[in-house]
Every structure is written in structure tokens, then in C-alpha cells.
mmCIF file of C-alpha atoms and ligand atoms in Angstrom:
data_model
loop_
_atom_site.group_PDB
_atom_site.id
_atom_site.type_symbol
_atom_site.label_atom_id
_atom_site.label_comp_id
_atom_site.label_asym_id
_atom_site.label_seq_id
_atom_site.Cartn_x
_atom_site.Cartn_y
_atom_site.Cartn_z
ATOM 1 C CA UNK U 1 -0.076 0.257 -0.026
ATOM 2 C CA UNK U 2 1.248 3.356 -0.925
ATOM 3 C CA UNK U 3 2.441 5.770 2.002
ATOM 4 C CA UNK U 4 4.485 8.830 2.540
ATOM 5 C CA UNK U 5 7.399 7.875 4.873
ATOM 6 C CA UNK U 6 10.764 8.946 6.189
ATOM 7 C CA UNK U 7 13.753 6.376 5.628
ATOM 8 C CA UNK U 8 17.299 6.426 7.237
ATOM 9 C CA UNK U 9 19.789 6.035 5.011
ATOM 10 C CA UNK U 10 22.298 3.437 5.373
ATOM 11 C CA UNK U 11 24.474 4.081 2.481
ATOM 12 C CA UNK U 12 24.740 6.002 -0.794
ATOM 13 C CA UNK U 13 27.965 4.897 -2.805
ATOM 14 C CA UNK U 14 29.017 5.898 -6.226
ATOM 15 C CA UNK U 15 28.943 2.334 -7.712
ATOM 16 C CA UNK U 16 30.545 3.656 -11.281
ATOM 17 C CA UNK U 17 31.127 7.644 -12.318
ATOM 18 C CA UNK U 18 27.823 9.477 -11.585
ATOM 19 C CA UNK U 19 25.917 6.155 -10.986
ATOM 20 C CA UNK U 20 24.889 5.937 -6.818
ATOM 21 C CA UNK U 21 23.545 2.902 -4.974
ATOM 22 C CA UNK U 22 21.429 4.231 -2.262
ATOM 23 C CA UNK U 23 20.215 1.899 0.702
ATOM 24 C CA UNK U 24 17.924 3.075 3.123
ATOM 25 C CA UNK U 25 15.667 1.611 6.037
ATOM 26 C CA UNK U 26 12.278 0.886 4.611
ATOM 27 C CA UNK U 27 10.286 -1.977 5.863
ATOM 28 C CA UNK U 28 7.426 -0.047 4.280
ATOM 29 C CA UNK U 29 8.527 -1.530 1.218
ATOM 30 C CA UNK U 30 8.838 -5.358 1.992
ATOM 31 C CA UNK U 31 5.761 -6.039 -0.362
ATOM 32 C CA UNK U 32 6.970 -3.521 -2.985
ATOM 33 C CA UNK U 33 6.419 -5.439 -6.340
ATOM 34 C CA UNK U 34 9.031 -5.247 -8.965
ATOM 35 C CA UNK U 35 8.720 -2.843 -11.481
ATOM 36 C CA UNK U 36 7.012 -0.327 -8.873
ATOM 37 C CA UNK U 37 8.365 3.195 -8.154
ATOM 38 C CA UNK U 38 9.105 5.597 -5.507
ATOM 39 C CA UNK U 39 8.785 9.408 -5.388
ATOM 40 C CA UNK U 40 11.549 10.886 -3.126
ATOM 41 C CA UNK U 41 12.202 14.388 -2.324
ATOM 42 C CA UNK U 42 15.707 15.878 -3.703
ATOM 43 C CA UNK U 43 16.329 19.300 -2.154
ATOM 44 C CA UNK U 44 19.349 20.073 -1.168
ATOM 45 C CA UNK U 45 18.574 19.191 2.509
ATOM 46 C CA UNK U 46 16.750 16.486 1.570
ATOM 47 C CA UNK U 47 13.427 18.621 1.546
ATOM 48 C CA UNK U 48 13.490 22.229 0.843
ATOM 49 C CA UNK U 49 15.828 24.060 -1.319
ATOM 50 C CA UNK U 50 14.681 22.707 -4.848
ATOM 51 C CA UNK U 51 13.916 21.129 -6.975
ATOM 52 C CA UNK U 52 10.473 20.875 -5.269
ATOM 53 C CA UNK U 53 8.616 18.160 -7.255
ATOM 54 C CA UNK U 54 9.623 14.594 -6.261
ATOM 55 C CA UNK U 55 12.049 12.710 -8.607
ATOM 56 C CA UNK U 56 10.880 8.803 -9.672
ATOM 57 C CA UNK U 57 13.026 5.991 -8.580
ATOM 58 C CA UNK U 58 12.161 2.403 -9.512
ATOM 59 C CA UNK U 59 12.666 -0.167 -6.576
ATOM 60 C CA UNK U 60 16.243 -1.494 -7.320
ATOM 61 C CA UNK U 61 16.130 -4.045 -4.486
ATOM 62 C CA UNK U 62 14.645 -4.941 -1.138
ATOM 63 C CA UNK U 63 15.811 -7.221 2.009
ATOM 64 C CA UNK U 64 12.970 -7.799 3.982
ATOM 65 C CA UNK U 65 14.588 -9.561 6.905
ATOM 66 C CA UNK U 66 16.717 -6.534 7.228
ATOM 67 C CA UNK U 67 13.916 -4.219 6.551
ATOM 68 C CA UNK U 68 15.953 -2.076 3.673
ATOM 69 C CA UNK U 69 15.471 -1.008 0.442
ATOM 70 C CA UNK U 70 17.597 -0.005 -2.491
ATOM 71 C CA UNK U 71 17.343 2.463 -5.461
ATOM 72 C CA UNK U 72 20.069 3.064 -8.461
ATOM 73 C CA UNK U 73 20.368 6.490 -10.077
ATOM 74 C CA UNK U 74 22.469 8.347 -12.672
ATOM 75 C CA UNK U 75 22.860 11.918 -11.516
ATOM 76 C CA UNK U 76 21.174 14.014 -14.625
ATOM 77 C CA UNK U 77 20.071 17.084 -13.016
ATOM 78 C CA UNK U 78 19.738 18.873 -9.738
ATOM 79 C CA UNK U 79 17.576 16.550 -7.999
ATOM 80 C CA UNK U 80 19.708 13.649 -8.516
ATOM 81 C CA UNK U 81 22.980 15.752 -7.823
ATOM 82 C CA UNK U 82 21.525 16.695 -4.285
ATOM 83 C CA UNK U 83 20.590 12.835 -3.685
ATOM 84 C CA UNK U 84 24.234 11.892 -4.522
ATOM 85 C CA UNK U 85 25.391 13.979 -1.640
ATOM 86 C CA UNK U 86 23.230 12.569 0.795
ATOM 87 C CA UNK U 87 25.014 10.627 3.566
ATOM 88 C CA UNK U 88 24.378 7.638 5.960
ATOM 89 C CA UNK U 89 22.347 8.741 8.871
ATOM 90 C CA UNK U 90 20.340 11.335 6.861
ATOM 91 C CA UNK U 91 16.741 10.972 6.151
ATOM 92 C CA UNK U 92 14.663 10.598 3.124
ATOM 93 C CA UNK U 93 11.118 11.808 2.130
ATOM 94 C CA UNK U 94 9.448 8.972 0.477
ATOM 95 C CA UNK U 95 5.938 8.278 -1.583
ATOM 96 C CA UNK U 96 5.889 4.993 -2.500
ATOM 97 C CA UNK U 97 5.514 2.125 -3.389
ATOM 98 C CA UNK U 98 3.659 3.734 -6.635
ATOM 99 C CA UNK U 99 2.239 2.361 -9.806
ATOM 100 C CA UNK U 100 1.561 -1.273 -11.123
ATOM 101 C CA UNK U 101 4.655 -3.598 -11.553
ATOM 102 C CA UNK U 102 5.932 -6.435 -13.876
ATOM 103 C CA UNK U 103 3.018 -9.430 -14.015
ATOM 104 C CA UNK U 104 5.050 -12.604 -13.144
ATOM 105 C CA UNK U 105 4.304 -15.017 -15.853
ATOM 106 C CA UNK U 106 4.736 -18.847 -15.152
ATOM 107 C CA UNK U 107 7.150 -19.703 -18.058
ATOM 108 C CA UNK U 108 10.007 -21.795 -18.863
ATOM 109 C CA UNK U 109 11.404 -18.573 -21.133
ATOM 110 C CA UNK U 110 11.633 -15.864 -18.925
ATOM 111 C CA UNK U 111 13.562 -13.143 -20.429
ATOM 112 C CA UNK U 112 15.092 -9.740 -18.635
ATOM 113 C CA UNK U 113 16.216 -6.992 -21.112
ATOM 114 C CA UNK U 114 17.537 -3.888 -19.312
ATOM 115 C CA UNK U 115 19.107 -0.896 -21.384
ATOM 116 C CA UNK U 116 21.195 1.764 -19.596
ATOM 117 C CA UNK U 117 19.411 2.735 -16.336
ATOM 118 C CA UNK U 118 16.738 0.942 -17.268
ATOM 119 C CA UNK U 119 18.452 -1.654 -15.660
ATOM 120 C CA UNK U 120 17.404 -0.381 -12.360
ATOM 121 C CA UNK U 121 13.797 -2.070 -11.595
ATOM 122 C CA UNK U 122 14.849 -5.386 -13.096
ATOM 123 C CA UNK U 123 17.288 -6.384 -10.073
ATOM 124 C CA UNK U 124 14.371 -7.026 -7.920
ATOM 125 C CA UNK U 125 12.592 -9.082 -10.566
ATOM 126 C CA UNK U 126 15.497 -11.074 -11.339
ATOM 127 C CA UNK U 127 15.870 -12.276 -7.873
ATOM 128 C CA UNK U 128 11.758 -13.086 -7.650
ATOM 129 C CA UNK U 129 12.333 -14.916 -10.797
ATOM 130 C CA UNK U 130 15.408 -16.951 -9.333
ATOM 131 C CA UNK U 131 13.284 -17.437 -5.759
ATOM 132 C CA UNK U 132 10.385 -19.177 -8.196
ATOM 133 C CA UNK U 133 12.816 -21.517 -9.415
ATOM 134 C CA UNK U 134 12.901 -19.950 -13.158
ATOM 135 C CA UNK U 135 15.837 -19.127 -14.867
ATOM 136 C CA UNK U 136 15.970 -15.895 -16.642
ATOM 137 C CA UNK U 137 18.139 -15.090 -19.322
ATOM 138 C CA UNK U 138 19.119 -11.464 -19.116
ATOM 139 C CA UNK U 139 20.231 -9.117 -21.765
ATOM 140 C CA UNK U 140 21.695 -5.801 -20.605
ATOM 141 C CA UNK U 141 23.163 -2.957 -22.896
ATOM 142 C CA UNK U 142 24.681 0.325 -22.343
ATOM 143 C CA UNK U 143 26.688 2.869 -23.976
ATOM 144 C CA UNK U 144 29.649 1.562 -22.399
ATOM 145 C CA UNK U 145 31.214 -0.605 -19.527
ATOM 146 C CA UNK U 146 30.802 2.262 -16.906
ATOM 147 C CA UNK U 147 27.041 2.303 -17.800
ATOM 148 C CA UNK U 148 26.441 -1.545 -16.923
ATOM 149 C CA UNK U 149 26.342 -0.554 -13.265
ATOM 150 C CA UNK U 150 24.461 -3.777 -11.979
ATOM 151 C CA UNK U 151 25.569 -6.526 -14.552
ATOM 152 C CA UNK U 152 27.683 -8.350 -11.920
ATOM 153 C CA UNK U 153 24.584 -8.086 -9.533
ATOM 154 C CA UNK U 154 22.293 -10.057 -11.879
ATOM 155 C CA UNK U 155 24.921 -13.037 -12.414
ATOM 156 C CA UNK U 156 23.639 -15.048 -9.261
ATOM 157 C CA UNK U 157 20.212 -14.808 -10.798
ATOM 158 C CA UNK U 158 20.534 -16.375 -14.249
ATOM 159 C CA UNK U 159 22.882 -16.295 -17.254
ATOM 160 C CA UNK U 160 23.775 -12.581 -18.089
ATOM 161 C CA UNK U 161 24.633 -11.349 -21.694
ATOM 162 C CA UNK U 162 26.025 -7.826 -21.952
ATOM 163 C CA UNK U 163 26.330 -5.732 -24.722
ATOM 164 C CA UNK U 164 27.419 -2.192 -25.402
ATOM 165 C CA UNK U 165 27.530 0.308 -27.889
ATOM 166 C CA UNK U 166 31.564 0.800 -27.566
ATOM 167 C CA UNK U 167 32.292 -2.908 -27.187
ATOM 168 C CA UNK U 168 33.959 -2.146 -23.790
ATOM 169 C CA UNK U 169 32.194 -4.897 -22.262
ATOM 170 C CA UNK U 170 30.395 -7.708 -24.005
ATOM 171 C CA UNK U 171 29.581 -7.534 -27.619
ATOM 172 C CA UNK U 172 29.619 -4.207 -29.684
ATOM 173 C CA UNK U 173 25.996 -3.838 -30.584
ATOM 174 C CA UNK U 174 22.593 -3.068 -29.427
ATOM 175 C CA UNK U 175 21.300 -5.721 -26.976
ATOM 176 C CA UNK U 176 18.242 -6.655 -29.618
ATOM 177 C CA UNK U 177 20.739 -8.186 -31.689
ATOM 178 C CA UNK U 178 21.703 -11.423 -29.412
ATOM 179 C CA UNK U 179 18.082 -11.290 -28.019
ATOM 180 C CA UNK U 180 16.668 -11.705 -31.509
ATOM 181 C CA UNK U 181 19.040 -14.605 -31.992
ATOM 182 C CA UNK U 182 17.669 -16.154 -28.656
ATOM 183 C CA UNK U 183 14.083 -15.770 -29.912
ATOM 184 C CA UNK U 184 14.600 -17.179 -33.374
ATOM 185 C CA UNK U 185 15.395 -20.417 -30.935
ATOM 186 C CA UNK U 186 13.173 -19.918 -28.189
ATOM 187 C CA UNK U 187 9.412 -19.376 -29.382
ATOM 188 C CA UNK U 188 6.911 -17.922 -26.861
ATOM 189 C CA UNK U 189 9.377 -16.332 -24.349
ATOM 190 C CA UNK U 190 8.162 -14.196 -21.860
ATOM 191 C CA UNK U 191 10.411 -10.894 -21.949
ATOM 192 C CA UNK U 192 10.354 -8.388 -18.927
ATOM 193 C CA UNK U 193 11.976 -4.781 -20.077
ATOM 194 C CA UNK U 194 12.919 -1.418 -18.989
ATOM 195 C CA UNK U 195 15.059 0.977 -20.841
ATOM 196 C CA UNK U 196 15.134 4.072 -23.597
ATOM 197 C CA UNK U 197 12.030 4.076 -25.721
ATOM 198 C CA UNK U 198 13.697 3.148 -29.256
ATOM 199 C CA UNK U 199 14.585 0.192 -27.361
ATOM 200 C CA UNK U 200 11.325 -0.703 -26.095
ATOM 201 C CA UNK U 201 9.626 -0.378 -29.288
ATOM 202 C CA UNK U 202 12.476 -2.665 -30.993
ATOM 203 C CA UNK U 203 11.251 -5.155 -28.508
ATOM 204 C CA UNK U 204 7.615 -4.759 -29.009
ATOM 205 C CA UNK U 205 8.275 -5.574 -32.645
ATOM 206 C CA UNK U 206 10.523 -8.614 -31.897
ATOM 207 C CA UNK U 207 7.775 -9.863 -29.624
ATOM 208 C CA UNK U 208 5.511 -9.625 -32.341
ATOM 209 C CA UNK U 209 7.350 -11.341 -34.682
ATOM 210 C CA UNK U 210 8.509 -14.212 -32.455
ATOM 211 C CA UNK U 211 5.259 -14.665 -30.556
ATOM 212 C CA UNK U 212 6.936 -13.460 -27.152
ATOM 213 C CA UNK U 213 4.798 -11.668 -24.638
ATOM 214 C CA UNK U 214 6.479 -8.385 -23.907
ATOM 215 C CA UNK U 215 6.240 -6.324 -20.964
ATOM 216 C CA UNK U 216 7.606 -2.825 -21.075
ATOM 217 C CA UNK U 217 8.318 -0.614 -18.112
ATOM 218 C CA UNK U 218 7.965 2.913 -19.378
ATOM 219 C CA UNK U 219 10.634 5.840 -18.526
ATOM 220 C CA UNK U 220 8.592 9.019 -17.904
ATOM 221 C CA UNK U 221 9.055 12.399 -16.247
ATOM 222 C CA UNK U 222 6.859 12.071 -13.323
ATOM 223 C CA UNK U 223 5.614 15.387 -11.198
ATOM 224 C CA UNK U 224 3.039 13.799 -8.945
ATOM 225 C CA UNK U 225 3.300 10.122 -9.430
ATOM 226 C CA UNK U 226 -0.497 9.536 -8.485
ATOM 227 C CA UNK U 227 -2.236 10.239 -11.951
ATOM 228 C CA UNK U 228 -3.208 13.637 -10.808
ATOM 229 C CA UNK U 229 -1.208 15.914 -12.503
ATOM 230 C CA UNK U 230 -2.005 14.266 -16.094
ATOM 231 C CA UNK U 231 1.911 14.720 -17.200
ATOM 232 C CA UNK U 232 2.725 11.404 -17.953
ATOM 233 C CA UNK U 233 0.339 10.307 -20.824
ATOM 234 C CA UNK U 234 0.971 6.980 -23.119
ATOM 235 C CA UNK U 235 -1.131 6.583 -25.910
ATOM 236 C CA UNK U 236 -2.609 3.149 -26.158
ATOM 237 C CA UNK U 237 -4.584 0.998 -28.158
ATOM 238 C CA UNK U 238 -7.998 1.083 -26.403
ATOM 239 C CA UNK U 239 -10.798 3.116 -27.772
ATOM 240 C CA UNK U 240 -12.410 4.049 -24.973
ATOM 241 C CA UNK U 241 -9.379 5.891 -23.452
ATOM 242 C CA UNK U 242 -6.803 7.139 -25.791
ATOM 243 C CA UNK U 243 -4.018 8.168 -23.186
ATOM 244 C CA UNK U 244 -3.064 6.279 -19.938
ATOM 245 C CA UNK U 245 -0.943 7.841 -17.063
ATOM 246 C CA UNK U 246 2.450 5.906 -16.914
ATOM 247 C CA UNK U 247 2.520 6.768 -13.129
ATOM 248 C CA UNK U 248 -0.911 5.138 -12.366
ATOM 249 C CA UNK U 249 -1.839 2.757 -14.773
ATOM 250 C CA UNK U 250 2.086 1.639 -15.489
ATOM 251 C CA UNK U 251 4.597 2.037 -15.439
ATOM 252 C CA UNK U 252 4.729 -1.249 -16.688
ATOM 253 C CA UNK U 253 2.282 -2.094 -19.846
ATOM 254 C CA UNK U 254 2.190 -4.596 -21.938
ATOM 255 C CA UNK U 255 3.822 -3.914 -25.137
ATOM 256 C CA UNK U 256 1.294 -4.716 -27.671
ATOM 257 C CA UNK U 257 -0.865 -2.034 -25.805
ATOM 258 C CA UNK U 258 1.249 0.896 -26.558
ATOM 259 C CA UNK U 259 0.798 2.833 -29.491
ATOM 260 C CA UNK U 260 4.833 3.252 -30.750
HETATM 261 S S1 FES Z 1 2.932 12.288 -12.757
HETATM 262 FE FE1 FES Z 1 1.043 13.207 -12.653
HETATM 263 S S2 FES Z 1 -0.287 12.169 -13.537
HETATM 264 FE FE2 FES Z 1 1.677 10.862 -13.711
#
């Protein structure tokens, strides 16, 4: 259930240049589903000093026994810059968990596809699939090695295939290339994905071509995160309701429902 709560920071580490893994106490998030997200106040002191609107972050991981949760984020603007400077012992102001996450399907062929910082909401999913004794094959793509910030964390949950645009890690190509090879040999796969819009569009096309069920977690700027400001529309194939709100109706959608 969604709540507004305060959470004490346990650690905030720069895991790769400009990419931070922030861990905080949050027993409130024990039941967060993979794909759900949090809205966090990112003022200079955690509350005031702007930016005034909260910033959205996918739930990267949770530890139910320890009562902790994690986010993984890249410094992209003032809000994330402020967040990167927060220290252990300081307090975060969080609303969440928000939105609807991935629908876990019982399948012999689970596939995870994460592009860039789109990996953030996928680690918890990989962990849950692993706990359910599914063996996901995990495709992770990024511009370069530094942006593959979470690759080694995925390794304990399934086979990981890496691609980078510059060839600094894994194959030098976009992740759709090895993924298509896999889909050619493995029909009826289920793909859980998050990443840049062109990548997700490409996965939607591959899903159609190889009869794979594709779920996409859309990345949008979100001001309220609650479906109130109407600032995060996505066009869908629905004659009654042309637009849905990414924050409230998603962020995860079946790829075939989205107008690409
Ligand atoms: S962020 Fe306000 S409606 Fe989605």
C-alpha cells in the first residue's frame, strides 16, 4: 500500500562514475512489487532548496529480513545531484510504492532486457524469478562498461549477456541483436524490459515477430506520481481511453497495448 514515510539512509555509494546505489531503512517496502517506483524529495537538504517536485526511482532491491530497500540512479540534474550528496544517517522523504509492476508469468523462458539505467527496476524482478526457480536469461545493454553498473549483481540470478555501443564490455552492438538470436530459437518467451524508448519499441516488434509476450516499463518524467497532474500520458490502443498515465496505470504495460 502506498505511504508517505521517512527513511534513514544506510549508505550511498558511487558504484560507477555518476551512478549511485542508495540503501535505506524501509520496512514499508517489504511488499513492493518489481517495477513499482518511489517518489523522493530531492531538495538540497532532502526537503527544501529545490527542486520542489519529487523525482521517481524504480525499486532496485529490497531485503525483507533487514527491512531495507535500494535505488540505483545516475546523476542527471539538480535533484539527483542533491541525492548523490546525501549521507548515511540522513533522512529521505519518500512516497511509495507507486504504480503497478511486472506481472510474473509462469514460463520456462523468462527473459529480462535492460538498457542503460533501465536495469534499476529489473534486479528485484530477477531475484524474484530466481526464488520461483525460474531461470531468466538476462540481456543488459549500455553505452559503455561504466554504464553497465549492475551487471555483476544479476549474475547470481541467471545467465547474463552483455552488449555495449562501444564494445568496452560484451558484444559491440545493441542488445536486440543477441536477443533476436535467442528468440529465433526459443518461441513463446516472456520478456520483461525497461530502457530507452527506441529499445522498447524494438522489443515490441521482436515480440510480435517471435510470439513473445513483452512487458515494458516506461520511463517518464513524473511530477505527482499519482495520476493527478496528467503529466505522463502514453498513447494506448484502447478506443475508450486513448491515453493512460504512466505513473498510475503503469509504469509497466503490455508492449502490444502501447502506440509506438
Ligand atoms: S506524474 Fe502526475 S499524472 Fe503521472
